[in-house]
XYZ file of C-alpha atoms in Angstrom:
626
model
C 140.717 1.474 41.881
C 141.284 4.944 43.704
C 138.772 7.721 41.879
C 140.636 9.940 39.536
C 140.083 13.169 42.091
C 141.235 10.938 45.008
C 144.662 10.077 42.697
C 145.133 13.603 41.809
C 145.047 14.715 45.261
C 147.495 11.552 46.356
C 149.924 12.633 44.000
C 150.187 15.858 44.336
C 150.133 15.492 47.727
C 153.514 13.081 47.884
C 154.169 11.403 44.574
C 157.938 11.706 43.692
C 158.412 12.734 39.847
C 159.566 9.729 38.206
C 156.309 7.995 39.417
C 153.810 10.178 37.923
C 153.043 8.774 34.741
C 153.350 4.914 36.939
C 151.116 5.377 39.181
C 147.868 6.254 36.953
C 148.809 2.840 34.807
C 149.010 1.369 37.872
C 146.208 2.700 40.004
C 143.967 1.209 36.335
C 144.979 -2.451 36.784
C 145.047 -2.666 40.908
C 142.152 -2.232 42.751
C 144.451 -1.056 46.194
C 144.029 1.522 48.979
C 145.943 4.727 49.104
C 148.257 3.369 51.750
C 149.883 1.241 49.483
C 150.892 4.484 47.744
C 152.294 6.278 50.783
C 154.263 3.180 51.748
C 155.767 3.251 47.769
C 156.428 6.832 48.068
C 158.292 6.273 51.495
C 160.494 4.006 49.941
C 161.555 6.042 47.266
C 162.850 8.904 49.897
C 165.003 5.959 51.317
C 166.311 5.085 48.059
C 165.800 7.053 45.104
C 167.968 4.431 42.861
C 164.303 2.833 42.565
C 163.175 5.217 39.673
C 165.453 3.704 37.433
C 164.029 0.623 38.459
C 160.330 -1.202 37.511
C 160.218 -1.662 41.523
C 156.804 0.370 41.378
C 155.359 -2.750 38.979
C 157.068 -5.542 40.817
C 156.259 -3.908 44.308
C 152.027 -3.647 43.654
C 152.200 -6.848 41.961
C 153.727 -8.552 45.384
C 150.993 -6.337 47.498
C 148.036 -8.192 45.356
C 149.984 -11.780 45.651
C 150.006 -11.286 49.595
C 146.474 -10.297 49.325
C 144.819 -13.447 47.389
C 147.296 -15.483 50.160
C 150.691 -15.854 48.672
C 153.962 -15.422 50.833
C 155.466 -14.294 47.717
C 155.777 -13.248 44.490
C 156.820 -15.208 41.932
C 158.744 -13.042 39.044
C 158.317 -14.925 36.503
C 155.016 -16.013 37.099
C 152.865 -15.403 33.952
C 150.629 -13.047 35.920
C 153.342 -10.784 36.639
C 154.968 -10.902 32.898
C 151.344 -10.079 32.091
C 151.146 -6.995 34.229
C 154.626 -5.864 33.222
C 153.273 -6.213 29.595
C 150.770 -4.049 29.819
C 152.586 -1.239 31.954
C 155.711 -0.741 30.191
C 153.838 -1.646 26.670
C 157.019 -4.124 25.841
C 157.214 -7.493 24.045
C 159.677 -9.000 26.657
C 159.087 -8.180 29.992
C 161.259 -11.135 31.076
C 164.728 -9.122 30.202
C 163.317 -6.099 32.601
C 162.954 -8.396 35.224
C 166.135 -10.036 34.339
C 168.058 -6.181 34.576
C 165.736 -6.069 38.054
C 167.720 -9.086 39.514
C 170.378 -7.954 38.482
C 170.331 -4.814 39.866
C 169.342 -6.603 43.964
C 172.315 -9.325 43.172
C 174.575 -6.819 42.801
C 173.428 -4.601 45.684
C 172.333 -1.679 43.810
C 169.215 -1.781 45.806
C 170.907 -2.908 48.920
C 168.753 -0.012 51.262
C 165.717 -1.334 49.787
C 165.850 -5.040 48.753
C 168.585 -7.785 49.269
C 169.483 -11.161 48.209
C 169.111 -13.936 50.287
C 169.599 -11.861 53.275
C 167.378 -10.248 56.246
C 169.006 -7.952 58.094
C 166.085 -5.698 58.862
C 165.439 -5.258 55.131
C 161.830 -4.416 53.654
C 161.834 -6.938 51.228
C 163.967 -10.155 50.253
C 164.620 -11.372 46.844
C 165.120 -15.497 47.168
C 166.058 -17.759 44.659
C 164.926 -21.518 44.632
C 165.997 -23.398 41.943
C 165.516 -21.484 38.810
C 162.932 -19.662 40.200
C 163.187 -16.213 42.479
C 160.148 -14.840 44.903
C 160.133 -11.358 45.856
C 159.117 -11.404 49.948
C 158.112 -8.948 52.194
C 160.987 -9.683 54.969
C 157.911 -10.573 57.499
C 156.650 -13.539 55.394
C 160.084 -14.758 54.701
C 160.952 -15.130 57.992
C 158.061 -16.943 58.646
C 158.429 -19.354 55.434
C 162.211 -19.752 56.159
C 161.282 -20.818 59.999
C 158.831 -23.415 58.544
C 161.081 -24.709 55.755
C 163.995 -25.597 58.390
C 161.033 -27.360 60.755
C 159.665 -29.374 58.029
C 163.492 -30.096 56.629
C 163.871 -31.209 60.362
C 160.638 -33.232 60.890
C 161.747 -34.562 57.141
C 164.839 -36.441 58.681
C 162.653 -38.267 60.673
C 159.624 -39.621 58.338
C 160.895 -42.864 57.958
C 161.359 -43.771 61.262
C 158.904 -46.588 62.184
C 157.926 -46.821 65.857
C 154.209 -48.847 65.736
C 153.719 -52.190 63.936
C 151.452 -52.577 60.825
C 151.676 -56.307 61.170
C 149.865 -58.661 63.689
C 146.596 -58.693 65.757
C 145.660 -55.144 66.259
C 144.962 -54.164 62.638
C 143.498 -57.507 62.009
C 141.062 -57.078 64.429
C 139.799 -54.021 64.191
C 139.056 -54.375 60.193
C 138.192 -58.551 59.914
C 137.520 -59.629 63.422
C 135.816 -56.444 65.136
C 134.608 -53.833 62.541
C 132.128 -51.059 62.261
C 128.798 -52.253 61.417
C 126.644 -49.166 59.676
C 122.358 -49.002 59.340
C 122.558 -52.826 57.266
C 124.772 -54.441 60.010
C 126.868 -55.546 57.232
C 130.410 -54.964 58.443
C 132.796 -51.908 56.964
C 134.841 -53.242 53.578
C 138.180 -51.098 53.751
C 139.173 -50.549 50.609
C 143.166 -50.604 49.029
C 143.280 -46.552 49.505
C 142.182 -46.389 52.890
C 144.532 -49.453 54.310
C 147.824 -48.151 52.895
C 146.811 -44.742 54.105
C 146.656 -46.802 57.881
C 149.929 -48.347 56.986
C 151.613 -45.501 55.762
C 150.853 -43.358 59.331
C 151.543 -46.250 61.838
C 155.095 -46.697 59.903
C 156.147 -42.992 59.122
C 156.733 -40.022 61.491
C 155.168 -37.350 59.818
C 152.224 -38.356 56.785
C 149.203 -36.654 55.402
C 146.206 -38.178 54.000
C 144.005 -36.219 51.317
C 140.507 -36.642 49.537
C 137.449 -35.264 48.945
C 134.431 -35.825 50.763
C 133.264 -39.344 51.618
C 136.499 -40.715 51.191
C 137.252 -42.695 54.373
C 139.276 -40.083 56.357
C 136.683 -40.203 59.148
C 136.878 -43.939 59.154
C 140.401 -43.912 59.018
C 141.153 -41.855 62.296
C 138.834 -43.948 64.122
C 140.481 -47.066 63.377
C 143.919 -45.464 63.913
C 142.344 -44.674 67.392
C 141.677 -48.364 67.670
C 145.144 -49.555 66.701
C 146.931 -47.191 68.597
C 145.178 -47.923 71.878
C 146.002 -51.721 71.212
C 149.916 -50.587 70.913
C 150.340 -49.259 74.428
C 149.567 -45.265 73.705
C 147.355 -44.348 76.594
C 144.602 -41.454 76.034
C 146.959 -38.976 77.293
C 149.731 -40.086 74.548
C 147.328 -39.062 71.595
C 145.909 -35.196 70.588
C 143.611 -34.403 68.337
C 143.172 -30.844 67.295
C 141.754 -28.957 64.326
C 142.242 -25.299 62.983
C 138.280 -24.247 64.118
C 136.195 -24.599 67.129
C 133.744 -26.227 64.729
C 136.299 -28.569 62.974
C 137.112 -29.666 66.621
C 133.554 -30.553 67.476
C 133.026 -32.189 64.402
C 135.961 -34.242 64.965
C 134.734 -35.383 68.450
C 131.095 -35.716 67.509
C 132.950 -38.423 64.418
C 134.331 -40.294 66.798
C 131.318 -40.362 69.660
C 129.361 -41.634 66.638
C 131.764 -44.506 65.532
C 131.753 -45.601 69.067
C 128.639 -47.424 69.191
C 128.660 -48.743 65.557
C 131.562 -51.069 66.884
C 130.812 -54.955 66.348
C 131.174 -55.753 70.007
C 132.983 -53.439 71.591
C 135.391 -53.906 74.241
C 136.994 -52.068 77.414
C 140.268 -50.334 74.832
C 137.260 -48.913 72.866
C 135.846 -47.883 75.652
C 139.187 -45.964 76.747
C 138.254 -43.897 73.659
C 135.292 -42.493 75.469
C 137.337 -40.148 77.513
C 139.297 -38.446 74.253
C 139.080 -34.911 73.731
C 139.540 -32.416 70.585
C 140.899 -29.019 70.971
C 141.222 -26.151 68.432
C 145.187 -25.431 67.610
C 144.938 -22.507 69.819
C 144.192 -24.631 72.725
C 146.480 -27.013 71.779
C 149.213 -24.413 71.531
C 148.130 -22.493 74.571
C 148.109 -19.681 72.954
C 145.563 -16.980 74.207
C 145.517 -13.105 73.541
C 147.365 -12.820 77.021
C 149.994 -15.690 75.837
C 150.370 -14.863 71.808
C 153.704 -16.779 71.265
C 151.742 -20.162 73.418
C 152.522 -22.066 76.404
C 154.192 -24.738 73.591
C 157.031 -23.675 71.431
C 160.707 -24.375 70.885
C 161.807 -24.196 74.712
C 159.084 -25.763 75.248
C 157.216 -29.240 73.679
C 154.220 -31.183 73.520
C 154.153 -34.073 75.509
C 152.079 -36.253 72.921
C 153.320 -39.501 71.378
C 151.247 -38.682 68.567
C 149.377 -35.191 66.961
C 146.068 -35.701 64.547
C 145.205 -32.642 62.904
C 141.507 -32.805 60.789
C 140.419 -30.127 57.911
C 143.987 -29.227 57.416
C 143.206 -27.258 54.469
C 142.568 -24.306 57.135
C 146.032 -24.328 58.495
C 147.750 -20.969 57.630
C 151.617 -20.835 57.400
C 151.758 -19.205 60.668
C 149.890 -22.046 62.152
C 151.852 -24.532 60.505
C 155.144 -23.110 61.746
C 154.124 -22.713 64.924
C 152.727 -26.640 65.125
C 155.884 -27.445 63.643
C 158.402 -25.442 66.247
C 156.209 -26.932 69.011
C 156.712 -30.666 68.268
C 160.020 -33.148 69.067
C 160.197 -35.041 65.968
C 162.035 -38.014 68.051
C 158.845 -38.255 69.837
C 155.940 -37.690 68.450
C 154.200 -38.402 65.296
C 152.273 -36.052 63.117
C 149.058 -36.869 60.986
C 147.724 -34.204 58.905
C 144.115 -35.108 57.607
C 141.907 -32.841 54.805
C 141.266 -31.894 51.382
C 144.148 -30.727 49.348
C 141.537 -29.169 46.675
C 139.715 -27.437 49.249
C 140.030 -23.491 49.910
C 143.165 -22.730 51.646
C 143.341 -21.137 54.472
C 142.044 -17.086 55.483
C 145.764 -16.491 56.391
C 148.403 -16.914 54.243
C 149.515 -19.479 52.274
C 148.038 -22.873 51.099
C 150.018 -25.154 53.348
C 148.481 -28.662 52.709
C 148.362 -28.282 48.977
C 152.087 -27.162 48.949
C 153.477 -30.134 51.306
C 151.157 -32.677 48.986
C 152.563 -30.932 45.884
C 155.848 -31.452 46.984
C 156.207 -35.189 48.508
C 159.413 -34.066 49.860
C 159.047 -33.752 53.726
C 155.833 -36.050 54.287
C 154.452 -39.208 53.519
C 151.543 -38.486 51.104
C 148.342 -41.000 50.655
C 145.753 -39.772 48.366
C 142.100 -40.898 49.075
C 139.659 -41.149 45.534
C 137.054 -43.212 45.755
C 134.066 -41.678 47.596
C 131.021 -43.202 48.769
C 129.116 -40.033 50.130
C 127.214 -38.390 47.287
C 124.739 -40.140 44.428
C 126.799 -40.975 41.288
C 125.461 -37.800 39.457
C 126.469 -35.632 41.852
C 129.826 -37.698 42.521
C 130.645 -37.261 38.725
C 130.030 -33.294 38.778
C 132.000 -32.760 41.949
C 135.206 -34.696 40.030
C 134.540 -32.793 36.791
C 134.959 -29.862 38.581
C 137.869 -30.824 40.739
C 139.673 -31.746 37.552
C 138.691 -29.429 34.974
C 141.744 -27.525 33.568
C 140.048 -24.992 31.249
C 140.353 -27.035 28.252
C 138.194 -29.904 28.413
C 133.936 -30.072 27.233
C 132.124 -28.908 30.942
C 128.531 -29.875 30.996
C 126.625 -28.983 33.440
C 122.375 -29.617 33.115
C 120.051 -26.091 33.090
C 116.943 -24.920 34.545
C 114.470 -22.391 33.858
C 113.671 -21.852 37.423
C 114.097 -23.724 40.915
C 110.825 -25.799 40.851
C 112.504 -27.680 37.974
C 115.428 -28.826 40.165
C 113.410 -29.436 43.208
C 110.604 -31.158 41.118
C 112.630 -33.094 38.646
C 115.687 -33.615 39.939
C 116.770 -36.381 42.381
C 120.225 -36.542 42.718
C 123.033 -34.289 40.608
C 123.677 -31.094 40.412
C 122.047 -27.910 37.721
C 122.652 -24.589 37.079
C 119.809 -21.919 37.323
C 121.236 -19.015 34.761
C 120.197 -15.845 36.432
C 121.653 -13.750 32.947
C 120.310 -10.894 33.342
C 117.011 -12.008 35.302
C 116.026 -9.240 37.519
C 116.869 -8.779 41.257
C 113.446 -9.737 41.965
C 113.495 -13.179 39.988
C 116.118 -13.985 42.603
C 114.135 -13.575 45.288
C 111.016 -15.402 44.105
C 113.432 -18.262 43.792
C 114.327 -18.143 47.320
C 110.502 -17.749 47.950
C 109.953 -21.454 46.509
C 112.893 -22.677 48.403
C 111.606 -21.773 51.668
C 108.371 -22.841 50.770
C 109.638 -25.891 49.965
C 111.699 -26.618 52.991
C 110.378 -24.743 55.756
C 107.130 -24.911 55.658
C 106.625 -28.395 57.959
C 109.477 -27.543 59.766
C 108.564 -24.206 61.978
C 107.686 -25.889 65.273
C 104.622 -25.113 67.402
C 104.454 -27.289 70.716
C 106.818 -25.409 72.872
C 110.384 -27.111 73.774
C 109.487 -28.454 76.958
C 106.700 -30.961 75.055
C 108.898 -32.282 72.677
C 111.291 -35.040 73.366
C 115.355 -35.009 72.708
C 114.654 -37.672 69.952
C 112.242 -35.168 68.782
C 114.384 -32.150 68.967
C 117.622 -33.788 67.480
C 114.834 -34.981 64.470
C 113.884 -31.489 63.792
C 117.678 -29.954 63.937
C 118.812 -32.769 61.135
C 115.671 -32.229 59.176
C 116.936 -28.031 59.390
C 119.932 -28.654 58.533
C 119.875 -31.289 55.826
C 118.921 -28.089 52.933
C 121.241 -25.202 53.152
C 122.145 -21.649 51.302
C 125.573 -20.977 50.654
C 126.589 -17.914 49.699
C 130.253 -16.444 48.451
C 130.337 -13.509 50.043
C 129.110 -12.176 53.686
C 127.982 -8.373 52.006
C 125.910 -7.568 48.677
C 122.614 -8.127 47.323
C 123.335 -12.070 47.172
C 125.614 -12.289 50.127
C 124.899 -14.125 53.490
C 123.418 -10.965 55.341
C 120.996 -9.822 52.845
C 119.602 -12.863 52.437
C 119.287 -13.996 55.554
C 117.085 -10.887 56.432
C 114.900 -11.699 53.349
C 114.536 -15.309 54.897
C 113.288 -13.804 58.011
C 111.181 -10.872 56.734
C 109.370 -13.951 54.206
C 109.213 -16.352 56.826
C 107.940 -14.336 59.458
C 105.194 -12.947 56.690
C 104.168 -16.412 55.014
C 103.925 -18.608 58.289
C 102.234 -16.028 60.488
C 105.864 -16.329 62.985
C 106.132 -13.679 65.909
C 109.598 -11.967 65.403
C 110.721 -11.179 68.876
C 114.476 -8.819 68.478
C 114.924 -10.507 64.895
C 114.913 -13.986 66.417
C 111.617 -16.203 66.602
C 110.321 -19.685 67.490
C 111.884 -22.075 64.684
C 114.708 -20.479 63.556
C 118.030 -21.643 62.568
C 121.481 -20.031 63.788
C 125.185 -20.228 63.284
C 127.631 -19.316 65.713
C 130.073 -16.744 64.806
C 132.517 -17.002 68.064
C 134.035 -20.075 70.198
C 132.380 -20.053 73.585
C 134.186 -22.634 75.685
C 132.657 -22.138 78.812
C 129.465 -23.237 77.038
C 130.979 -25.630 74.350
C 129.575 -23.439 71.465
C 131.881 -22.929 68.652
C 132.278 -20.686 65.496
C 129.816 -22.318 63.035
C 127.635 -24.577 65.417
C 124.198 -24.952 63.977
C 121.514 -24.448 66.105
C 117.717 -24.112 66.302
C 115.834 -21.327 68.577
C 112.778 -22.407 70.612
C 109.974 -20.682 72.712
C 109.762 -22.641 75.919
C 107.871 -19.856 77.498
C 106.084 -16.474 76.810
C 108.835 -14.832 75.421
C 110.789 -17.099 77.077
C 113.549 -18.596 74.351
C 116.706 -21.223 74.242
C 118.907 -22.018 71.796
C 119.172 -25.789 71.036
C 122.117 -27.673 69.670
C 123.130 -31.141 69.247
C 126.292 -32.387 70.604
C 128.044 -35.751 70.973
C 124.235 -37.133 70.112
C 122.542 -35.021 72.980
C 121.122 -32.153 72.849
C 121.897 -28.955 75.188
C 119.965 -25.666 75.572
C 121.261 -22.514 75.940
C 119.329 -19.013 77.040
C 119.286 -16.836 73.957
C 120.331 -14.080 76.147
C 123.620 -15.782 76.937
C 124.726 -16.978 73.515
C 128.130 -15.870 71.985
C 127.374 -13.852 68.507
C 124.957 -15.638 65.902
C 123.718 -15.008 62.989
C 120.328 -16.737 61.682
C 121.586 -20.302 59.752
C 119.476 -19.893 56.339
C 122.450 -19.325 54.408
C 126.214 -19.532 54.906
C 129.354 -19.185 53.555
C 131.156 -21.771 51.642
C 134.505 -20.754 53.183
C 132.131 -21.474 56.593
C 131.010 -24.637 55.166
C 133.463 -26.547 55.288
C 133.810 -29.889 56.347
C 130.019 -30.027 56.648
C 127.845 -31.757 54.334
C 123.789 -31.057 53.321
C 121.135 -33.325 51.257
C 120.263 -30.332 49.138
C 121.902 -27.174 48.446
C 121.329 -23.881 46.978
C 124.723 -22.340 45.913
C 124.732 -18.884 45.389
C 127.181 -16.876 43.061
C 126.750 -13.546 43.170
C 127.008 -11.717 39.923
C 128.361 -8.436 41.515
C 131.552 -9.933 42.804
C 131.738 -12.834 40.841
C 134.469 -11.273 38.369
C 136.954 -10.929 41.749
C 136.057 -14.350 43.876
C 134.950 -17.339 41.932
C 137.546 -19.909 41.528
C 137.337 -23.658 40.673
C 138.429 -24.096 44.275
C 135.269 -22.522 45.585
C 133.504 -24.196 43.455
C 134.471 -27.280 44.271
C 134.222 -26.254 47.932
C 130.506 -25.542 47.637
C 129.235 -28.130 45.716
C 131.047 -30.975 47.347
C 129.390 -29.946 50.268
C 126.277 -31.424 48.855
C 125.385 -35.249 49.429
C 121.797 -35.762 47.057
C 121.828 -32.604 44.549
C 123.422 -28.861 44.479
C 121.224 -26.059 42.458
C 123.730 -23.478 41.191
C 121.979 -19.752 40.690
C 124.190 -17.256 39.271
C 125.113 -16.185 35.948
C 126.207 -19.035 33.255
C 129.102 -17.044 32.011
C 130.186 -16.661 35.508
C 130.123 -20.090 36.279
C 132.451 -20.913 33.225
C 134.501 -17.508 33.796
C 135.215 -19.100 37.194
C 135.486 -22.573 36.333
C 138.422 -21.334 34.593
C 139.908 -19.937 37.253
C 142.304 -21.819 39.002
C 143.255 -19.952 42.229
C 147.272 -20.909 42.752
C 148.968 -19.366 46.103
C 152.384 -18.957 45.565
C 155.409 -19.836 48.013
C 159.011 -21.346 48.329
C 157.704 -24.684 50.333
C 156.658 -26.676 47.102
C 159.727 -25.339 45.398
C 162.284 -27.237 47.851
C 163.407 -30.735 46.984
């Protein structure tokens, strides 16, 4: 919300007339900047037909939409009704919005708005079915380019180039499996087999589920299979939206490798795969933004695996999409439809899941990752639809969980607990799993077994956090972790870093193979003398402090950062100052499914329900094709 001398000045300054009395309503239910105004009031000296108009509603309401991640607005979305409500103080909003249409069918509007039509217009009005999305021209060019790819790639999801029958499959799930820590062999499951099926006999499919599902163990053995069909290492790409989600995705596979029954020289051939960020993949670079791979242009892969899908923006998407020949190669799409979506717009996965109609869809539900307690909470939560009993176990205060609790997950009820309650909390946590784990023999004396022991031990407990800024965001508590840690163990803080101390990555390095996210542990291997360890493809490399891409220390995190990881124990913060404008079930979800033993909520209990409630949607016209 602007402050009421701020709005006086903006009006008076360039408000038309007709908008006066609009824009105070207005400026009390958005909370937008002032350029939003200008752009309004620049509109209306194009075309002053839009007084008569509620273009000033419908046009803030579409601002917000693209905000929270929508291409679009939906008009007759009950949000929007809502906020028409309230403006105009009517019973009926739906018959303004009906005279609105009306008004852009006919061309009233034509400088301003048009139907179904570009032609270097500021915004498009679409209809889909019995639906119609407002657009800024921008996003619908970019929807419209990704609705003919996928209507394209569509065409061709049927068309079965690999076998599902014979000796490959059969040997790589009966014959030759995985063996895990009991040596008994891996038991695929229905879910997980039809999911293999379904990609080696369709041209475009996507496989969903939550964590500990099998999608790990599913690209590996599709590795497996293909290799046995003739598709050299150069025939296959893997690729994920993140630096992080690549490495991941690589370290998966490195890890499987071993774990094979008796492994033979095509397993081996997997040895030499490689997983690049979409970017990469792309070739796009800030000197190349359009990519080395686009319509003139395709990839010369046989098949494209994309992991943590979730993350893929509609830009992305279209641009994956424009890059590929659907006669040749094959496209797997692998995450967690009930994750976040994306930063960028839209909420891609979800949409082409929702709508069946251009993909192959396998959903994965039966997880073996997390204890049962904690299993059962993370499903509540990922089904909860505001109506149904939500019970979630309380504690006075986090020795409780960490005392009493074994496996599930709890909710610590800050209320209205003062600041410093918070922070005693936090206090006990560190206590509680930091204090055997600040290292004092110096890097050189300890071994890599040693060193890889003491970065899984680190990061087996994590913080996550909502937000970045604020008293319970990532960066405030963070320093608190520091300033107490530094205090209670007697640590020498040398430039805000110190021997012991956990860090994420915040940019992709290639040249050094560090990526946005990577967790890694500082260590004094001299006088002042300090590296940054991190474990990769089960070794571990050092890096000078001095020479690392930006960090920040790795207490706590983000959820929307947290993703695709996974933690014993975690602390999941919900900070009460934001809460009203961030917390979703989706984020939720996000955070606590992170967790594999038992998740401590702290935040406020009416929060926690407020957001439970919340089911963050993000509109566009892909779901609504047939």
């Amino acid at each position: 919300m602007i402050e009421a001398n701020e709005l006086d000045s903006l009006i008076k300054s360039r408000c038309p007339d007709a908008l006066f009395e609009s824009i105070y309503k207005i400026n009390d239910l958005f909370d937008l900047k002032p350029l939003y105004y200008f752009s309004l009031f620049d509109l209306y000296e194009v075309d002053n037909q839009l007084a008569d108009t509620i273009f000033p509603e419908i046009y803030f309401c579409l601002i917000q939409s693209v905000i929270d991640g929508s291409s679009c607005l939906s008009l007759y979305d009950d949000w929007c009704l809502g906020i028409l409500k309230k403006l105009n103080d009517v019973s009926n909003p739906k018959k303004m919005i009906g005279a609105f249409i009306d008004d852009v069918e006919k061309g009233n509007l034509k400088k301003i708005i048009q139907f179904n039509n570009s032609e270097n217009c500021p915004f498009i009005l679409s209809k889909k079915e019995d639906s119609y999305f407002l657009y800024f021209e921008k996003y619908h060019q970019i929807e419209n380019s990704l609705n003919k790819s996928l209507e394209i790639i569509s065409q061709h999801k049927n068309k079965e180039i690999i076998s599902s029958d014979g000796l490959p499959l059969d040997e790589i799930l009966k014959k030759n499996p995985l063996c895990y820590q009991n040596s008994s062999p891996y038991s695929i499951n229905n879910e997980q087999l039809k999911s293999i099926e379904m990609v080696l006999q369709n041209q475009f499919s996507i496989i969903t589920g939550g964590p500990g599902t099998g999608k790990t163990f599913i690209l590996f053995s599709l590795l497996r299979i293909l290799i046995r069909n003739g598709y050299s290492i150069s025939d296959i790409a893997l690729a994920a939206p993140t630096g992080k989600a690549a490495n991941r995705m690589m370290e998966s596979i490195q890890q499987n490798l071993p774990l094979i029954q008796t492994p033979n020289e095509l397993d081996n051939e997997l040895l030499g795969i490689s997983c690049v960020t979409i970017h990469r993949l792309l070739g796009i670079t800030k000197f190349r933004v359009d990519g080395k791979f686009h319509n003139g242009l395709k990839l010369p892969f046989r098949i494209l695996i994309i992991d943590e899908a979730s993350m893929i923006d509609m830009s992305a998407m279209n641009n994956i999409l424009i890059a590929i020949d659907p006669d040749k190669t094959k496209l797997l799409l692998i995450g967690d439809k009930d994750q976040l979506p994306s930063v960028e717009l839209g909420a891609v996965l979800s949409d082409l899941t929702s709508s069946k109609s251009f993909a192959e869809v396998t959903t994965l539900k039966t997880s073996y990752r997390s204890k049962e307690k904690l299993k059962s909470m993370i499903e509540s939560i990922k089904d909860f639809d505001g109506q149904k009993q939500f019970d979630i176990p309380m504690v006075e205060n986090i020795d409780a969980f960490l005392n009493e609790f074994d496996e599930g997950c709890a909710l610590l009820d800050l209320g209205n607990k003062p600041y410093d309650f918070f922070l005693v909390q936090l206090s006990k946590w560190i206590c509680h799993n930091y204090a055997d784990n600040f290292i004092k023999p110096k890097t050189d004396s300890l071994s890599d077994d040693q060193i890889i022991e003491l970065l899984r031990s680190l990061n087996s407990h994590q913080v996550l956090s909502a937000v970045n800024s604020g008293l319970y965001g990532v960066d405030k508590i963070n320093s608190f972790f520091i300033q107490e840690i530094s205090n209670r163990f007697s640590i020498r803080n040398h430039n805000n870093y110190f021997h012991g101390m956990p860090i994420h990555i915040l940019k992709n390095n290639y040249d050094l193979e560090l990526f946005n996210g990577d967790f890694g542990l500082i260590m004094e291997v001299a006088f002042n003398d300090y590296v940054a360890c991190f474990l990769k493809n089960g070794k571990v490399i050092s890096v000078p402090v001095h020479l690392l891409p930006p960090y920040q220390p790795g207490f706590v995190t983000t959820i929307h950062k947290s993703q695709g990881s996974e933690y014993d124990e975690l602390l999941l913060i919900i900070p009460p100052e934001k809460s009203f404008s961030i917390l979703n079930k989706q984020l939720l979800y996000t955070g606590v499914s992170r967790a594999k033993n038992k998740c401590l909520i702290v935040g406020s209990e009416k929060d926690f329900f407020n957001g439970m409630k919340n089911n963050y949607h993000r509109t566009s016209g892909i779901s609504n094709i047939s």
